[in-house]
Amino acid sequence: MRHHTRAGPVRESGFSLLEVLVAFSILALSLGVLLQIFSSSVNASVRAEARVRAAMLAETRLNSVGIDIPLEPGETGGEDDDGRRWQVMIAEYFPEPPLEDSRFILLYVRVQVYWEDLGRDQIFQLDSLRLANRG
């Protein structure tokens, strides 16, 4: 019966401790970067949602000019249920050349919505012109 013997050093299969530590380090760095990207995208999504809500509130207030808010020069404001403050400013607008029909005036309408986002004050603004009866 023959016995097979190997010549030279015996090499064991598997990973060395150093290789395992390097692999775990790479994994930890990759997960850290992925979590940071995920966190940034969630924050951006929250900020975008706040801006969309402010735009909707501003549009609603602009559409209520002449219905709930009198179409005359002046200012009015308020706050919604989420704590966003809004302000509507209406002033007479004098175009060049002036309007030909003196029965009408042109009014400049500005709606501003204010809120706080990550400790910083934010503002969203819509502007419009409206034609109104004089007097």
XYZ file of N, CA, C and O in Angstrom:
540
model
N 0.827 -1.156 0.000
C 0.000 0.000 0.000
C 0.880 1.230 0.000
O 1.842 1.312 0.722
N 0.502 2.175 -0.788
C 1.288 3.389 -0.902
C 0.646 4.514 -0.142
O -0.554 4.720 -0.200
N 1.435 5.304 0.503
C 0.955 6.513 1.179
C 1.449 7.714 0.420
O 2.620 7.807 0.076
N 0.524 8.609 0.181
C 0.896 9.844 -0.513
C 1.316 10.880 0.513
O 0.603 11.166 1.455
N 2.415 11.441 0.311
C 2.878 12.530 1.174
C 3.161 13.730 0.303
O 3.587 13.614 -0.838
N 2.946 14.880 0.889
C 3.179 16.130 0.164
C 4.565 16.629 0.477
O 5.023 16.559 1.601
N 5.110 17.182 -0.515
C 6.402 17.804 -0.296
C 6.183 19.290 -0.091
O 5.351 19.896 -0.723
N 6.842 19.941 0.801
C 6.746 21.371 1.037
C 5.809 21.690 2.180
O 5.253 20.802 2.827
N 5.618 22.991 2.432
C 4.797 23.409 3.572
C 3.317 23.116 3.336
O 2.824 23.149 2.218
N 2.610 22.871 4.401
C 1.173 22.615 4.343
C 0.457 23.953 4.427
O 0.699 24.753 5.326
N -0.434 24.241 3.504
C -1.164 25.509 3.489
C -2.614 25.228 3.843
O -3.258 24.397 3.235
N -3.113 25.963 4.830
C -4.505 25.794 5.231
C -5.371 26.757 4.428
O -4.960 27.860 4.104
N -6.589 26.327 4.116
C -7.493 27.194 3.366
C -8.292 28.046 4.342
O -8.461 27.715 5.508
N -8.820 29.201 3.852
C -9.592 30.105 4.694
C -9.012 31.506 4.624
O -8.082 31.793 3.877
N -9.581 32.403 5.448
C -9.143 33.792 5.462
C -8.313 34.060 6.699
O -8.587 33.540 7.782
N -7.359 34.935 6.543
C -6.555 35.321 7.707
C -7.325 36.382 8.494
O -8.282 36.980 8.005
N -6.921 36.620 9.692
C -7.563 37.608 10.556
C -7.469 38.991 9.922
O -8.423 39.774 9.956
N -6.369 39.307 9.311
C -6.184 40.596 8.658
C -7.171 40.779 7.508
O -7.772 41.846 7.349
N -7.375 39.752 6.719
C -8.324 39.838 5.610
C -9.749 40.052 6.113
O -10.516 40.832 5.548
N -10.122 39.395 7.194
C -11.457 39.560 7.779
C -11.623 40.979 8.308
O -12.663 41.617 8.103
N -10.612 41.521 8.981
C -10.693 42.885 9.501
C -10.815 43.908 8.375
O -11.586 44.868 8.472
N -10.080 43.725 7.296
C -10.176 44.634 6.150
C -11.575 44.557 5.539
O -12.181 45.583 5.206
N -12.110 43.363 5.403
C -13.456 43.198 4.832
C -14.508 43.882 5.704
O -15.400 44.583 5.196
N -14.409 43.710 7.029
C -15.364 44.368 7.928
C -15.215 45.881 7.886
O -16.202 46.621 7.964
N -14.012 46.372 7.757
C -13.784 47.821 7.662
C -14.435 48.390 6.408
O -15.095 49.432 6.451
N -14.264 47.722 5.302
C -14.879 48.163 4.046
C -16.400 48.129 4.157
O -17.093 49.055 3.726
N -16.936 47.074 4.769
C -18.373 46.959 4.964
C -18.892 48.090 5.845
O -19.914 48.712 5.537
N -18.196 48.396 6.935
C -18.624 49.455 7.845
C -18.611 50.812 7.149
O -19.548 51.615 7.299
N -17.574 51.100 6.379
C -17.513 52.360 5.644
C -18.638 52.460 4.616
O -19.272 53.501 4.471
N -18.896 51.385 3.914
C -19.966 51.374 2.908
C -21.324 51.609 3.551
O -22.133 52.390 3.043
N -21.589 50.942 4.671
C -22.864 51.130 5.358
C -23.000 52.554 5.894
O -24.079 53.143 5.847
N -21.913 53.115 6.386
C -21.938 54.496 6.871
C -22.296 55.475 5.763
O -23.113 56.383 5.957
N -21.701 55.290 4.594
C -21.999 56.158 3.450
C -23.451 55.985 3.018
O -24.157 56.962 2.752
N -23.931 54.756 2.958
C -25.316 54.505 2.563
C -26.302 55.117 3.548
O -27.317 55.698 3.141
N -26.036 55.020 4.837
C -26.922 55.614 5.836
C -26.923 57.140 5.724
O -27.961 57.778 5.887
N -25.781 57.724 5.439
C -25.711 59.174 5.276
C -26.507 59.608 4.041
O -27.234 60.605 4.086
N -26.403 58.878 2.958
C -27.172 59.192 1.748
C -28.663 59.058 2.033
O -29.461 59.922 1.643
N -29.059 58.008 2.714
C -30.469 57.805 3.056
C -30.979 58.938 3.935
O -32.060 59.472 3.715
N -30.201 59.321 4.936
C -30.595 60.412 5.833
C -30.750 61.718 5.063
O -31.703 62.467 5.281
N -29.832 62.009 4.165
C -29.908 63.235 3.363
C -31.151 63.241 2.485
O -31.815 64.266 2.348
N -31.472 62.102 1.893
C -32.649 62.037 1.024
C -33.933 62.189 1.820
O -34.886 62.815 1.349
N -33.985 61.651 3.022
C -35.171 61.818 3.872
C -35.327 63.291 4.245
O -36.436 63.842 4.177
N -34.232 63.959 4.626
C -34.298 65.386 4.965
C -34.748 66.211 3.767
O -35.564 67.127 3.913
N -34.227 65.910 2.588
C -34.623 66.640 1.387
C -36.102 66.426 1.089
O -36.803 67.362 0.685
N -36.583 65.225 1.306
C -37.997 64.929 1.079
C -38.883 65.707 2.042
O -39.924 66.246 1.641
N -38.491 65.788 3.303
C -39.265 66.537 4.305
C -39.289 68.021 3.947
O -40.334 68.675 4.018
N -38.142 68.567 3.538
C -38.091 69.988 3.155
C -38.945 70.248 1.913
O -39.623 71.269 1.819
N -38.909 69.345 0.959
C -39.712 69.508 -0.258
C -41.204 69.465 0.071
O -41.989 70.235 -0.485
N -41.594 68.575 0.969
C -42.998 68.496 1.367
C -43.442 69.787 2.049
O -44.546 70.284 1.797
N -42.588 70.362 2.898
C -42.921 71.622 3.561
C -43.092 72.738 2.536
O -43.989 73.571 2.646
N -42.246 72.746 1.526
C -42.348 73.779 0.486
C -43.624 73.597 -0.342
O -44.273 74.571 -0.716
N -43.985 72.361 -0.648
C -45.220 72.100 -1.394
C -46.432 72.551 -0.585
O -47.356 73.177 -1.127
N -46.428 72.274 0.717
C -47.547 72.710 1.569
C -47.633 74.227 1.625
O -48.724 74.800 1.604
N -46.486 74.902 1.679
C -46.473 76.363 1.678
C -47.010 76.902 0.351
O -47.777 77.876 0.327
N -46.639 76.267 -0.757
C -47.129 76.689 -2.072
C -48.641 76.506 -2.172
O -49.347 77.365 -2.715
N -49.145 75.405 -1.636
C -50.594 75.166 -1.653
C -51.327 76.201 -0.816
O -52.385 76.706 -1.215
N -50.782 76.532 0.359
C -51.401 77.549 1.208
C -51.387 78.904 0.505
O -52.389 79.628 0.514
N -50.253 79.270 -0.125
C -50.161 80.546 -0.833
C -51.157 80.603 -1.993
O -51.832 81.622 -2.198
N -51.279 79.519 -2.723
C -52.222 79.488 -3.835
C -53.664 79.595 -3.341
O -54.492 80.292 -3.938
N -53.963 78.936 -2.237
C -55.303 79.021 -1.660
C -55.617 80.448 -1.237
O -56.711 80.962 -1.493
N -54.665 81.100 -0.575
C -54.869 82.490 -0.143
C -55.006 83.408 -1.356
O -55.827 84.314 -1.359
N -54.218 83.194 -2.395
C -54.310 84.017 -3.602
C -55.671 83.838 -4.271
O -56.275 84.808 -4.736
N -56.165 82.608 -4.296
C -57.478 82.346 -4.894
C -58.623 82.921 -4.069
O -59.716 83.145 -4.597
N -58.400 83.165 -2.784
C -59.468 83.715 -1.946
C -59.541 85.241 -2.004
O -60.467 85.827 -1.459
N -58.575 85.870 -2.696
C -58.628 87.324 -2.867
C -59.815 87.648 -3.768
O -59.952 87.108 -4.855
N -60.674 88.523 -3.288
C -61.895 88.861 -4.005
C -63.077 88.036 -3.560
O -64.213 88.315 -3.941
N -62.835 86.995 -2.753
C -63.921 86.161 -2.225
C -63.957 86.330 -0.702
O -64.866 86.963 -0.166
N -62.989 85.756 -0.004
C -62.893 85.901 1.453
C -62.077 87.133 1.847
O -62.287 87.704 2.906
N -61.147 87.505 1.013
C -60.293 88.672 1.260
C -60.738 89.761 0.291
O -60.750 89.543 -0.918
N -61.123 90.938 0.813
C -61.618 92.001 -0.074
C -60.560 92.421 -1.098
O -59.380 92.523 -0.780
N -61.007 92.661 -2.318
C -60.121 93.083 -3.393
C -59.972 94.602 -3.332
O -60.542 95.351 -4.119
N -59.223 95.052 -2.342
C -58.956 96.473 -2.130
C -57.593 96.607 -1.471
O -57.126 95.671 -0.810
N -56.931 97.745 -1.656
C -55.605 97.921 -1.057
C -55.634 97.708 0.460
O -56.562 98.135 1.147
N -54.617 96.998 0.951
C -54.510 96.719 2.382
C -53.727 95.435 2.621
O -53.208 94.817 1.688
N -53.648 95.050 3.890
C -52.933 93.834 4.279
C -53.795 93.008 5.216
O -54.567 93.544 6.007
N -53.642 91.715 5.092
C -54.290 90.793 6.015
C -53.377 89.584 6.183
O -52.511 89.331 5.345
N -53.570 88.852 7.266
C -52.722 87.695 7.499
C -53.357 86.729 8.467
O -54.435 86.975 9.005
N -52.663 85.641 8.698
C -53.155 84.626 9.606
C -52.159 83.495 9.731
O -51.005 83.601 9.311
N -52.639 82.398 10.305
C -51.798 81.222 10.519
C -52.638 79.986 10.267
O -53.813 79.932 10.633
N -52.038 78.972 9.634
C -52.778 77.739 9.395
C -52.597 76.777 10.568
O -51.924 77.087 11.547
N -53.205 75.610 10.468
C -53.170 74.636 11.563
C -51.781 74.086 11.835
O -51.498 73.608 12.921
N -50.894 74.123 10.830
C -49.535 73.596 10.985
C -48.533 74.645 11.445
O -47.333 74.376 11.483
N -49.016 75.854 11.754
C -48.131 76.896 12.256
C -47.480 77.749 11.186
O -46.636 78.584 11.490
N -47.871 77.563 9.936
C -47.335 78.422 8.883
C -48.108 79.740 8.893
O -49.329 79.750 8.888
N -47.367 80.836 8.880
C -47.988 82.154 8.847
C -48.112 82.610 7.403
O -47.250 82.305 6.583
N -49.176 83.333 7.086
C -49.376 83.849 5.747
C -49.770 85.311 5.818
O -50.319 85.779 6.816
N -49.458 86.032 4.748
C -49.787 87.445 4.669
C -50.157 87.777 3.231
O -49.483 87.348 2.294
N -51.250 88.534 3.067
C -51.687 88.992 1.757
C -51.603 90.512 1.750
O -52.168 91.169 2.622
N -50.862 91.043 0.787
C -50.721 92.488 0.633
C -51.279 92.887 -0.721
O -50.920 92.286 -1.744
N -52.159 93.874 -0.727
C -52.766 94.357 -1.963
C -52.498 95.851 -2.064
O -52.745 96.594 -1.107
N -51.984 96.280 -3.223
C -51.698 97.695 -3.455
C -52.084 98.052 -4.880
O -52.077 97.192 -5.770
N -52.403 99.319 -5.089
C -52.729 99.757 -6.437
C -51.473 99.728 -7.296
O -50.383 100.089 -6.847
N -51.642 99.283 -8.524
C -50.526 99.175 -9.463
C -50.763 100.185 -10.577
O -51.862 100.264 -11.129
N -49.737 100.948 -10.895
C -49.857 101.997 -11.905
C -49.038 101.601 -13.136
O -47.835 101.829 -13.182
N -49.711 101.019 -14.127
C -48.970 100.562 -15.314
C -48.597 101.733 -16.214
O -49.178 102.813 -16.142
N -47.602 101.499 -17.045
C -47.214 102.460 -18.087
C -47.454 101.803 -19.423
O -46.855 100.755 -19.694
N -48.255 102.297 -20.281
C -49.122 103.462 -20.124
C -50.307 103.141 -19.216
O -50.634 101.969 -19.005
N -50.957 104.166 -18.673
C -52.077 103.927 -17.755
C -53.256 103.241 -18.464
O -53.359 103.264 -19.688
N -54.122 102.644 -17.660
C -55.319 101.999 -18.212
C -56.172 103.035 -18.930
O -56.334 104.171 -18.457
N -56.733 102.633 -20.066
C -57.560 103.561 -20.843
C -58.923 103.775 -20.206
O -59.499 104.839 -20.308
N -59.456 102.764 -19.583
C -60.785 102.850 -18.974
C -60.637 103.220 -17.504
O -60.113 102.439 -16.708
N -61.095 104.399 -17.118
C -60.914 104.879 -15.742
C -61.868 104.222 -14.754
O -61.800 104.500 -13.567
N -62.769 103.365 -15.229
C -63.672 102.665 -14.301
C -62.963 101.547 -13.549
O -63.465 101.043 -12.559
N -61.777 101.162 -14.028
C -61.054 100.038 -13.435
C -59.712 100.480 -12.859
O -59.116 101.457 -13.317
N -59.261 99.741 -11.880
C -57.905 99.917 -11.361
C -57.216 98.560 -11.393
O -57.868 97.510 -11.362
N -55.915 98.617 -11.479
C -55.112 97.398 -11.471
C -54.511 97.264 -10.080
O -53.926 98.207 -9.547
N -54.681 96.084 -9.472
C -54.174 95.842 -8.117
C -53.068 94.792 -8.159
O -53.194 93.767 -8.829
N -52.001 95.080 -7.430
C -50.880 94.158 -7.275
C -51.140 93.361 -6.003
O -51.349 93.932 -4.934
N -51.151 92.030 -6.119
C -51.422 91.153 -4.976
C -50.177 90.311 -4.706
O -49.652 89.661 -5.619
N -49.713 90.334 -3.461
C -48.563 89.516 -3.044
C -49.001 88.654 -1.860
O -49.526 89.162 -0.883
N -48.763 87.340 -1.994
C -49.041 86.398 -0.900
C -47.703 85.814 -0.459
O -46.938 85.313 -1.284
N -47.448 85.871 0.849
C -46.225 85.304 1.398
C -46.588 84.305 2.493
O -47.477 84.570 3.306
N -45.895 83.187 2.495
C -46.069 82.159 3.524
C -44.726 81.978 4.214
O -43.695 81.841 3.556
N -44.744 81.983 5.547
C -43.535 81.861 6.357
C -43.616 80.599 7.204
O -44.667 80.283 7.754
N -42.486 79.899 7.326
C -42.393 78.742 8.217
C -40.942 78.548 8.588
O -40.048 79.132 8.005
N -40.726 77.705 9.586
C -39.363 77.408 10.033
C -38.994 75.992 9.610
O -39.783 75.066 9.750
N -37.774 75.852 9.079
C -37.297 74.553 8.618
C -35.867 74.365 9.091
O -34.985 75.140 8.696
N -35.646 73.380 9.940
C -34.324 73.089 10.486
C -33.699 74.321 11.141
O -32.525 74.612 10.972
N -34.525 75.063 11.876
C -34.036 76.227 12.605
C -33.847 77.473 11.766
O -33.383 78.484 12.273
N -34.204 77.419 10.491
C -34.056 78.590 9.615
C -35.419 79.024 9.101
O -36.253 78.185 8.731
N -35.636 80.344 9.062
C -36.891 80.873 8.535
C -36.934 80.712 7.023
O -35.951 80.972 6.332
N -38.085 80.271 6.526
C -38.293 80.066 5.096
C -39.456 80.936 4.642
O -40.334 81.279 5.429
N -39.469 81.274 3.367
C -40.559 82.079 2.813
C -40.885 81.579 1.402
O -39.996 81.180 0.652
N -42.175 81.587 1.098
C -42.647 81.275 -0.244
C -43.556 82.420 -0.651
O -44.389 82.868 0.127
N -43.423 82.887 -1.886
C -44.154 84.079 -2.308
C -44.767 83.889 -3.684
O -44.145 83.326 -4.582
N -46.009 84.367 -3.819
C -46.687 84.412 -5.110
C -47.130 85.854 -5.356
O -47.572 86.538 -4.430
N -47.006 86.313 -6.595
C -47.427 87.660 -6.993
C -48.427 87.554 -8.123
O -48.331 86.659 -8.974
N -49.367 88.509 -8.144
C -50.380 88.510 -9.177
C -50.893 89.933 -9.399
O -50.718 90.790 -8.539
N -51.521 90.148 -10.536
C -52.219 91.402 -10.820
C -53.688 91.091 -10.996
O -54.051 90.097 -11.644
N -54.530 91.956 -10.425
C -55.987 91.771 -10.538
C -56.623 93.062 -11.014
O -56.223 94.159 -10.596
N -57.609 92.950 -11.837
C -58.373 94.097 -12.315
C -59.598 94.230 -11.446
O -60.322 93.260 -11.221
N -59.857 95.454 -10.942
C -60.998 95.667 -10.048
C -61.742 96.914 -10.482
O -61.189 97.806 -11.138
N -63.009 96.971 -10.069
C -63.799 98.183 -10.304
C -63.294 99.292 -9.409
O -62.986 99.079 -8.233
N -63.212 100.508 -9.949
C -62.784 101.660 -9.157
C -63.958 102.077 -8.261
O -65.080 102.152 -8.686
N -63.617 102.330 -7.004
C -64.602 102.875 -6.058
C -65.557 101.879 -5.632
O -66.326 101.562 -4.969
